[in-house]
CSV table of C-alpha atoms and ligand atoms in Angstrom, one decimal:
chain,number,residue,atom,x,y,z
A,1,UNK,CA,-16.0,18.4,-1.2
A,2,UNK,CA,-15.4,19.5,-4.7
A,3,UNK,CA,-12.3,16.8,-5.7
A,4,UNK,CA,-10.0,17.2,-8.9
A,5,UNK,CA,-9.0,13.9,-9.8
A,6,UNK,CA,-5.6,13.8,-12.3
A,7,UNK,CA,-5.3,10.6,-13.9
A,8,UNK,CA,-8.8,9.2,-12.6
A,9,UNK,CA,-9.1,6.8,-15.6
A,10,UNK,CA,-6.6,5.1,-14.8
A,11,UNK,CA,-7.1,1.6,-12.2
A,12,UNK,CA,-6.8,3.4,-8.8
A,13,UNK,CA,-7.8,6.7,-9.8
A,14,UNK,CA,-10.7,5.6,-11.4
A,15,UNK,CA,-11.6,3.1,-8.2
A,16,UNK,CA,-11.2,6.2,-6.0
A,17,UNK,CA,-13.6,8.1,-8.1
A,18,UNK,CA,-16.3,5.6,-7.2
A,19,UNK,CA,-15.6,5.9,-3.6
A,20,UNK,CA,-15.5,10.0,-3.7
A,21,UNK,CA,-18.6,9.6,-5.5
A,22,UNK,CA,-20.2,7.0,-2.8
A,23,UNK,CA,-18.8,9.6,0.0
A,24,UNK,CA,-21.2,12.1,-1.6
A,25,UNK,CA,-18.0,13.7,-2.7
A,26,UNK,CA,-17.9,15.8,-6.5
A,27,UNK,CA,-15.6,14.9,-9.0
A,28,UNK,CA,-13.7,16.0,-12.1
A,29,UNK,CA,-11.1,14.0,-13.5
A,30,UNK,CA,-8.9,15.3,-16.3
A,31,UNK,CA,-6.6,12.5,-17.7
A,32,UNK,CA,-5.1,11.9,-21.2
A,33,UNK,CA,-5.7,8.6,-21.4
A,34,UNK,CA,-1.9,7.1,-21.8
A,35,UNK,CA,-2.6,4.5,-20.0
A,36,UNK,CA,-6.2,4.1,-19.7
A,37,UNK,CA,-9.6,4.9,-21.9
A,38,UNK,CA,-12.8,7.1,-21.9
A,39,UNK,CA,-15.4,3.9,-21.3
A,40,UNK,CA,-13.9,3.9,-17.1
A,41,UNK,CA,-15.2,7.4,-16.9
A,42,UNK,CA,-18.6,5.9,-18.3
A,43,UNK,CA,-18.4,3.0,-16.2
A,44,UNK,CA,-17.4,5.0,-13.2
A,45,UNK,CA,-20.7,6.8,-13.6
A,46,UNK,CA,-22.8,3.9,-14.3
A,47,UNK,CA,-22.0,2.0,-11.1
A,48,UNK,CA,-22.4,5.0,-9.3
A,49,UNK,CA,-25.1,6.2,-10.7
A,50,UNK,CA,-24.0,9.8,-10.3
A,51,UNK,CA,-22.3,12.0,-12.8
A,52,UNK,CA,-18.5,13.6,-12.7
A,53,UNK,CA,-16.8,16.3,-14.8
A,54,UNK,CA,-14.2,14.7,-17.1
A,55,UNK,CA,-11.5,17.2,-19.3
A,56,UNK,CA,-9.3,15.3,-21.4
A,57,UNK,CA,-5.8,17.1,-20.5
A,58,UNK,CA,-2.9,16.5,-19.7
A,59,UNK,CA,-2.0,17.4,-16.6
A,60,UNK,CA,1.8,18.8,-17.6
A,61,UNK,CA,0.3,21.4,-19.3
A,62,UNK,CA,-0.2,24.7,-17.7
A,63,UNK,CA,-2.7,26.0,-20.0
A,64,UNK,CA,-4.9,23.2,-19.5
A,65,UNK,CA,-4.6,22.7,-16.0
A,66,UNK,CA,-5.3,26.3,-15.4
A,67,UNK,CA,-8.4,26.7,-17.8
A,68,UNK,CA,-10.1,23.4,-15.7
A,69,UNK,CA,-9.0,25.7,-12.0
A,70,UNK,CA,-11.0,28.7,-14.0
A,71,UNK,CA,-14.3,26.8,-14.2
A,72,UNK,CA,-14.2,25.0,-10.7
A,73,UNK,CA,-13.8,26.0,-7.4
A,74,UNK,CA,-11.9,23.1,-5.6
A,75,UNK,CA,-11.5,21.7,-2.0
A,76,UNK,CA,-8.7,19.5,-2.8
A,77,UNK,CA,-6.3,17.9,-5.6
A,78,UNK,CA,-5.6,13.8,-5.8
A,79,UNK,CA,-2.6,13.6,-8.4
A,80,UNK,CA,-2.8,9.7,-9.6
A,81,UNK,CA,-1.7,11.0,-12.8
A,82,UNK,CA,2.0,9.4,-13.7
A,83,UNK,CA,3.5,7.0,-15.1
A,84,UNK,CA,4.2,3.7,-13.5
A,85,UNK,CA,5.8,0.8,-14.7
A,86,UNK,CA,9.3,0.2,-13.2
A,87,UNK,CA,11.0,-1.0,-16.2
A,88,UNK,CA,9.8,1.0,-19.0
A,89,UNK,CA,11.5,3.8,-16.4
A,90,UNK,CA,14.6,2.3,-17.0
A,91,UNK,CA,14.5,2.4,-20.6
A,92,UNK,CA,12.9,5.9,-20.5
A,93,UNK,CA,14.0,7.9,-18.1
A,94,UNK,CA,13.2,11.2,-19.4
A,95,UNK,CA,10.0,10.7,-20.2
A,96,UNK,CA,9.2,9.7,-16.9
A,97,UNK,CA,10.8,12.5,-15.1
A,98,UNK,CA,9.3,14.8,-17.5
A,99,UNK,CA,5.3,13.4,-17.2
A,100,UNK,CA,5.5,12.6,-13.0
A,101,UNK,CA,7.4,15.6,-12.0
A,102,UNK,CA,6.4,17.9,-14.1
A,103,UNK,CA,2.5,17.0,-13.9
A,104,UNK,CA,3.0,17.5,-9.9
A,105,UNK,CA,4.7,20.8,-10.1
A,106,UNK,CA,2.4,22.4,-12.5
A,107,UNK,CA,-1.0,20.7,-10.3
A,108,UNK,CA,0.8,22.1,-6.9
A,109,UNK,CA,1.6,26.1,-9.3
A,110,UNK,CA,-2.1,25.3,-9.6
A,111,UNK,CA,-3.4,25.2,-6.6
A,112,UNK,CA,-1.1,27.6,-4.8
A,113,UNK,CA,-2.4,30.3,-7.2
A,114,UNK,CA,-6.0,29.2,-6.6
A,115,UNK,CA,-6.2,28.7,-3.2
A,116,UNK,CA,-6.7,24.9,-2.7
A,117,UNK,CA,-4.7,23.5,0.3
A,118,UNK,CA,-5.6,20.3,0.2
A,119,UNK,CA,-3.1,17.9,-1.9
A,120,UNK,CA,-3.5,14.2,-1.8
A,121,UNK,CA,-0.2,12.8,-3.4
A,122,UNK,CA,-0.1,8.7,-5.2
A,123,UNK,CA,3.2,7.7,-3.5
A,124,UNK,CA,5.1,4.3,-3.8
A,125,UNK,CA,6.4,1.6,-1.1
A,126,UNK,CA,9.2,2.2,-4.1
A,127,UNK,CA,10.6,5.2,-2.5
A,128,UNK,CA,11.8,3.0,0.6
A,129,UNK,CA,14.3,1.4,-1.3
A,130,UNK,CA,15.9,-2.0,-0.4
A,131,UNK,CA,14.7,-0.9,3.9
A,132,UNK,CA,13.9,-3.8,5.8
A,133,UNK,CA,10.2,-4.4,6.1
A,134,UNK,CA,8.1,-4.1,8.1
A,135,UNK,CA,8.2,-0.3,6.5
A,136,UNK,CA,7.7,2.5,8.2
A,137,UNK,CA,6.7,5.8,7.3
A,138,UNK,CA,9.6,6.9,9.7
A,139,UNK,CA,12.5,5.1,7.6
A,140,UNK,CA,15.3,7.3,6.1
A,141,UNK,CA,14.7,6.5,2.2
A,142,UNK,CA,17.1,4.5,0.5
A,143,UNK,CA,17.9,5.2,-3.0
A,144,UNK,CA,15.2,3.7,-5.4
A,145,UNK,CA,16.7,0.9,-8.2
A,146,UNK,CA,14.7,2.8,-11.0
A,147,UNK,CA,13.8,6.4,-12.1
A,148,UNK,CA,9.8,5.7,-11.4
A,149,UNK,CA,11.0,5.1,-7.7
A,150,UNK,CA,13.2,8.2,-8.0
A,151,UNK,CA,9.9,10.1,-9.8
A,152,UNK,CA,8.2,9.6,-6.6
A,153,UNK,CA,11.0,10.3,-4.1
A,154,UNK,CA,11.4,13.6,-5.9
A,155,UNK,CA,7.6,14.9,-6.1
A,156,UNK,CA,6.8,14.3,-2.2
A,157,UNK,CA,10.4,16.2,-2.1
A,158,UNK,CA,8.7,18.9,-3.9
A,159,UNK,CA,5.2,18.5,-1.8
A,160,UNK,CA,6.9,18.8,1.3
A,161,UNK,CA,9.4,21.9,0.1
A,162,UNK,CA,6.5,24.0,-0.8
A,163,UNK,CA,4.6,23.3,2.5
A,164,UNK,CA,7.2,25.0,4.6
A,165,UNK,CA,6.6,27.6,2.7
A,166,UNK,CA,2.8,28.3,3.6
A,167,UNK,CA,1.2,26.7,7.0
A,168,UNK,CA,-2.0,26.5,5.4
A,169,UNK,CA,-0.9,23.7,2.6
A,170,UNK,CA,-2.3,20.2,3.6
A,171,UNK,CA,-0.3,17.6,2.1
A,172,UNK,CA,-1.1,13.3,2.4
A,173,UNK,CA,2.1,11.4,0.6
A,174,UNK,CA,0.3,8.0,0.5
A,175,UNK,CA,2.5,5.2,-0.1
A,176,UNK,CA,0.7,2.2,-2.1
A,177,UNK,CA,2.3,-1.4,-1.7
A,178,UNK,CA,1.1,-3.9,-4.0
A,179,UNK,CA,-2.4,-3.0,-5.4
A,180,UNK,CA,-4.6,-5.9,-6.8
A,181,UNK,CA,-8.3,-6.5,-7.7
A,182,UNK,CA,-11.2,-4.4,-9.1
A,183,UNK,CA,-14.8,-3.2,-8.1
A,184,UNK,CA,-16.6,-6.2,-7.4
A,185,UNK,CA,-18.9,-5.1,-9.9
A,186,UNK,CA,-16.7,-6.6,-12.3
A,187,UNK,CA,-17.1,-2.8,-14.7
A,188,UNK,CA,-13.3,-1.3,-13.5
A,189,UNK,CA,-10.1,-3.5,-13.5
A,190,UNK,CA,-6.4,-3.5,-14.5
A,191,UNK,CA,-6.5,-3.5,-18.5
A,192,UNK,CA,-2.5,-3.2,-18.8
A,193,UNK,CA,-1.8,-3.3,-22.5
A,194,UNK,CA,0.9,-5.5,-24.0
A,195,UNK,CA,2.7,-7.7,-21.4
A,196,UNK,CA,1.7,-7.0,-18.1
A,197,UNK,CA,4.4,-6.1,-15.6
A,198,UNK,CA,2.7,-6.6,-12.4
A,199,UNK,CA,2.4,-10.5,-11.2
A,200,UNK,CA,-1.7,-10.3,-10.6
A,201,UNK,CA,-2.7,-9.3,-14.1
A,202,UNK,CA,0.2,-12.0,-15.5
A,203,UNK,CA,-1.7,-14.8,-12.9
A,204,UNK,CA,-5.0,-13.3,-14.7
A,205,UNK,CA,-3.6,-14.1,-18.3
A,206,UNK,CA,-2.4,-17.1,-17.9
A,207,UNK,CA,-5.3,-18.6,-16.0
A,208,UNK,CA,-7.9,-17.4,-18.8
A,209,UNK,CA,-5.1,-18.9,-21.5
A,210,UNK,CA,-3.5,-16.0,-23.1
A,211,UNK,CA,-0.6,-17.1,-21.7
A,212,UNK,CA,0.9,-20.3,-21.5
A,213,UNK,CA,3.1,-20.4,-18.1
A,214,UNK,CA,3.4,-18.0,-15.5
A,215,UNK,CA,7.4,-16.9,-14.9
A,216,UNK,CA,8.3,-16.7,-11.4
A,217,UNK,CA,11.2,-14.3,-10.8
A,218,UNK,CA,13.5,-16.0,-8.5
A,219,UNK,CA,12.8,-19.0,-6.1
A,220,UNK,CA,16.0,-18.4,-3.7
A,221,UNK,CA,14.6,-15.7,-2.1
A,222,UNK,CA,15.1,-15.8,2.1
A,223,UNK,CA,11.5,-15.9,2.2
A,224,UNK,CA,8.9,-18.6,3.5
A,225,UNK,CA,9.3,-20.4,0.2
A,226,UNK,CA,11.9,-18.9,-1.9
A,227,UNK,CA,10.0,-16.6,-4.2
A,228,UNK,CA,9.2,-12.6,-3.8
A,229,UNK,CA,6.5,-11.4,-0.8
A,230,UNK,CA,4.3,-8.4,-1.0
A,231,UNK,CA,1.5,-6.4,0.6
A,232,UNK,CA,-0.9,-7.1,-1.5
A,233,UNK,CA,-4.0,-4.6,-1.0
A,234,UNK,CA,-7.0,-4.2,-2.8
A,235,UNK,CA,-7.7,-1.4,-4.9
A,236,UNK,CA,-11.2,-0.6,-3.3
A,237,UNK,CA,-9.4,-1.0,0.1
A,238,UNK,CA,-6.7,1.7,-1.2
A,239,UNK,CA,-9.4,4.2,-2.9
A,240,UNK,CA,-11.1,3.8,0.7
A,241,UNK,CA,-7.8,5.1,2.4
A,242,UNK,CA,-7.7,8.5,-0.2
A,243,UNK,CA,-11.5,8.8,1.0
A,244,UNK,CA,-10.1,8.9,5.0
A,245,UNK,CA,-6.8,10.6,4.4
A,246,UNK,CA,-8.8,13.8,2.4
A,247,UNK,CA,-11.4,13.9,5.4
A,248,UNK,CA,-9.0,14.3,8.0
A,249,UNK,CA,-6.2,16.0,6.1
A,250,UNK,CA,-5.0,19.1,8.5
A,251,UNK,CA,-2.0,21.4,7.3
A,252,UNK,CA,1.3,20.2,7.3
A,253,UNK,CA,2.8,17.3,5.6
A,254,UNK,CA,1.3,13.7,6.5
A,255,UNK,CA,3.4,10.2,5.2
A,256,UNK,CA,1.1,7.6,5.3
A,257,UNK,CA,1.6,3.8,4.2
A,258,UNK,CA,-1.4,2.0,2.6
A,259,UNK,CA,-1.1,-2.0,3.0
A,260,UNK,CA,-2.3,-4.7,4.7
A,261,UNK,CA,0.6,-5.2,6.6
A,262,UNK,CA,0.8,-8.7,5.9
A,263,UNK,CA,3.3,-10.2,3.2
A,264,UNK,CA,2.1,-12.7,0.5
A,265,UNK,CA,4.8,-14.9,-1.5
A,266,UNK,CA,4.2,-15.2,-5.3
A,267,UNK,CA,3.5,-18.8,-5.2
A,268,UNK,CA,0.9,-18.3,-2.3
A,269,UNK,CA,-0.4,-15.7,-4.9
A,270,UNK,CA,-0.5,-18.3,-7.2
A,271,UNK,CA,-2.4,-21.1,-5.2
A,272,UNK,CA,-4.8,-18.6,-3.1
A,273,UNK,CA,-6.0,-17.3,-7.0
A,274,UNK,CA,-6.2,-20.8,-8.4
A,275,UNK,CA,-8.3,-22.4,-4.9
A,276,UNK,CA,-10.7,-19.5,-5.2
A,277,UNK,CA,-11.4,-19.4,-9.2
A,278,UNK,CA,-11.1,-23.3,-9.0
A,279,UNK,CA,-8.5,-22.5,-12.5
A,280,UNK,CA,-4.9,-23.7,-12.9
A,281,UNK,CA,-1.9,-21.3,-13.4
A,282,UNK,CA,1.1,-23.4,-14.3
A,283,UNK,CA,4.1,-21.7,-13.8
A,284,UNK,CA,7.9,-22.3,-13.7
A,285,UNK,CA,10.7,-20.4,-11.3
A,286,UNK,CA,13.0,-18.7,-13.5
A,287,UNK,CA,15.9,-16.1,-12.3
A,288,UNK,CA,15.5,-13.0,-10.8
A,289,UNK,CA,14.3,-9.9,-12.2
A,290,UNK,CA,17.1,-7.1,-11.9
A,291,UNK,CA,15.9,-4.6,-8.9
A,292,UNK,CA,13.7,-7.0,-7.3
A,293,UNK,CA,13.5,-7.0,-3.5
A,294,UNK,CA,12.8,-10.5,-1.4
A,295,UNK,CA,10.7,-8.6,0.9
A,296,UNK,CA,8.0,-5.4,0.7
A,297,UNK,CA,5.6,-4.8,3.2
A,298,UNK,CA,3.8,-2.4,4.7
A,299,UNK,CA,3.7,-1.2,8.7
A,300,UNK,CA,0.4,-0.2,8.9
A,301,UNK,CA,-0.2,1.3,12.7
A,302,UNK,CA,0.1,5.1,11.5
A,303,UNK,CA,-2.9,4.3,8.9
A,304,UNK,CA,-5.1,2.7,11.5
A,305,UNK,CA,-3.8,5.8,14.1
A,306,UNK,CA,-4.2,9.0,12.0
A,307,UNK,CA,-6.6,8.0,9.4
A,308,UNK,CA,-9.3,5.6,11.1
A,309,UNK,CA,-8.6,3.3,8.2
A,310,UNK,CA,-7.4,-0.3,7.7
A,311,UNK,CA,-7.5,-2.5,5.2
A,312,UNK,CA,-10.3,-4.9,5.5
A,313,UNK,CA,-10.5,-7.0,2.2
A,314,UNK,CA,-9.2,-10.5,2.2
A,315,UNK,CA,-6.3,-12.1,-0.3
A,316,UNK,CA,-9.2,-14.8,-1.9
A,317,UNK,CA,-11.8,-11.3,-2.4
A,318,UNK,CA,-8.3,-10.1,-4.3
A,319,UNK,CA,-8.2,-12.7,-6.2
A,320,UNK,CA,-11.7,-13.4,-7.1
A,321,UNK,CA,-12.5,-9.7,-7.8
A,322,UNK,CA,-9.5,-9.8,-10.3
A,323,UNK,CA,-10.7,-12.9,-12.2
A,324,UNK,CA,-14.5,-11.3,-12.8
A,325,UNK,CA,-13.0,-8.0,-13.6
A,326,UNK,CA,-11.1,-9.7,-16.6
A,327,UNK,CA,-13.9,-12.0,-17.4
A,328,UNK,CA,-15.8,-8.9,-18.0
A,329,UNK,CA,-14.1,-6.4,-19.3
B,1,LIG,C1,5.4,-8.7,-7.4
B,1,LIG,C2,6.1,-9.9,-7.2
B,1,LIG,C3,8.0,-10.2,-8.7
B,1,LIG,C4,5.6,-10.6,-12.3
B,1,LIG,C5,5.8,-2.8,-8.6
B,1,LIG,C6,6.3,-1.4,-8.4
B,1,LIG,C7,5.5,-0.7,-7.4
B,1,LIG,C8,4.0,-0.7,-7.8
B,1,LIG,C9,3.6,-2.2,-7.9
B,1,LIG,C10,3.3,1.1,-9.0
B,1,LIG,C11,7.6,-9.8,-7.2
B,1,LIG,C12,7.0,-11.3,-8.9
B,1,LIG,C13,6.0,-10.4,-11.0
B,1,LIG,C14,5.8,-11.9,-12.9
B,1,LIG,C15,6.8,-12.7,-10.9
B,1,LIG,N1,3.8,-0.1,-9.0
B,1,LIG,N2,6.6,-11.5,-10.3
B,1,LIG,N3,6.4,-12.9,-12.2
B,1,LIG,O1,7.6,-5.2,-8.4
B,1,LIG,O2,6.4,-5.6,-6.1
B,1,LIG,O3,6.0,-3.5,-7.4
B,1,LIG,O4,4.4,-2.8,-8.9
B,1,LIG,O5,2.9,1.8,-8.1
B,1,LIG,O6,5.9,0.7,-7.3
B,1,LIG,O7,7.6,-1.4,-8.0
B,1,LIG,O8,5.1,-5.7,-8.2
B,1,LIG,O9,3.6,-7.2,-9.4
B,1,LIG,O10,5.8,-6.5,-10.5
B,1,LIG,O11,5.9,-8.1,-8.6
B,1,LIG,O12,7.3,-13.6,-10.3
B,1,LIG,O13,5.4,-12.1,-14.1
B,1,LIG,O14,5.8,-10.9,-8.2
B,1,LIG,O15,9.3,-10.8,-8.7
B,1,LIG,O16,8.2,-10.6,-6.3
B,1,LIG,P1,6.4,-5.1,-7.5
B,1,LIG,P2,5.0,-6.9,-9.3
């Protein structure tokens, strides 16, 4: 299939590139590089050895978006493109609402006028709120703590709105949990500029001494040892679900969770990475962050049932993957 890929420079879109590519898949990417750079597109095409189509656009404007539909004919649309750092949503609401609503309603005006009925949207585990986990894709959502959650609450609302509109739109709202890692060629990887938000790419810092001490946001969590559990997935595992939810996408809209269904505490984070780099991450329990839940993982039995797909890459290939990415990027 001919693929557009918004926002495939960025970590997972450019991941998923790679395995579209290794599916025999082709590929353009248009992405404006806010939050990522022109040598992943390189990269992405060196590992693979196989070429993709790359606009730089951004994919809230119209125009652009329909001058790339004019010079492709395409199968189907994966939207990575948005904006995703929870509290920079906070302080900027607007902008985030503007980029990661707008950019899916003019992709979905896109391909409604051009035919394409396939639509592969980059949902959150955000969007189920403060639900109990396990999560299911079944859950009533619970209002998000942040306008990135809200972002992504309000474009599958929009996915889903236009598909009862016309039986022939396919739609897959897959909803990431916690990705970590990087091509174990060591060529793609998080490269999060200034401080890093997420907990891996902090870990990464402060093992390779950029940092000094790693803080860990809460320790009275009712967890296994007081401190914040995730799903943590691998990025190559997640670009490998996108890869199984396009080739069995059907008409109507699909809600599918990507995870591992298994919940990681930060401070088994914290020893798994240090046992398999053989490095030392000193850290020290501070309070919690504001909007932070104990608990966040993923029921997985819908993935496994209507996609073929589980994950099948282990916490220690997580963590080593992440380490040589950094090392060599
Ligand atoms: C994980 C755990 C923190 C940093 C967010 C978004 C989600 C998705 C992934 C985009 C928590 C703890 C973290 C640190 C810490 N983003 N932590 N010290 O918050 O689960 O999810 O990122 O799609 O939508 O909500 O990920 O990596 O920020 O935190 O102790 O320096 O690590 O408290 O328990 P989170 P995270």
């Amino acid at each position: 299939m001919n693929i557009l890929v918004a926002g495939g420079a960025g970590y997972i879109g450019s991941h998923t590139c790679v395995a579209l590519l290794q599916s025999g898949h082709s590929v353009v990417v248009a992405d404006n590089f806010s939050n990522s750079s022109h040598e992943t597109i390189v990269a992405v095409q060196h590992l693979t050895g196989r070429k993709l189509t790359f606009y730089e656009a951004d994919v809230t404007d119209a125009a652009a978006v329909e001058s790339i539909f004019l010079q492709h004919r395409f199968d189907g649309v994966i939207h990575f493109a948005g904006f995703k750092a929870v509290g920079e949503s906070v302080e900027k609401p607007l902008a985030y609402y503007r980029n990661n609503v707008l950019s899916t309603v003019v992709l979905t005006e896109a391909c409604r006028r051009h035919g394409v009925s396939r639509f592969v949207f980059s949902s959150s585990a955000t969007v189920y709120g403060d639900n109990r986990s396990p999560l299911l894709e079944t859950l009533p959502l619970l209002p998000t703590t942040n306008p990135y959650g809200e972002t992504k609450v309000i474009s599958e609302r929009i996915l889903t709105d236009v598909a009862k509109t016309d039986s022939s739109f396919a739609v897959a709202l897959l909803r990431y949990f916690n990705p970590v890692g990087a091509h174990e060629s060591g060529l793609l990887g998080e490269k999060p500029k200034g401080t890093p938000n997420n907990l891996m790419p902090y870990i990464v810092q402060v093992a390779r001494g950029q940092r000094d001490c790693l803080p860990v946001f809460g320790g009275d969590y009712p967890t296994v040892d007081g401190t914040g559990v995730r799903d943590y997935i691998h990025v190559m595992d997640l670009a490998e679900g996108h890869i199984a939810a396009l080739s069995s996408l059907k008409a109507g809209v699909h809600v599918v969770n990507l995870g591992t269904g298994k919940g990681t505490s930060v401070l088994q984070l914290v020893k798994a990475f240090e046992a398999v780099n053989g490095v030392r991450v000193p850290y020290e329990v501070v309070g919690r962050r504001p909007g932070d839940l104990a608990e966040c993982y993923a029921g997985v039995g819908k993935a496994e049932r209507d996609l073929g797909w589980t994950a099948k890459r282990s916490l220690a290939e997580m963590c080593r993957d992440s380490w040589r990415a950094e090392r060599s990027l």
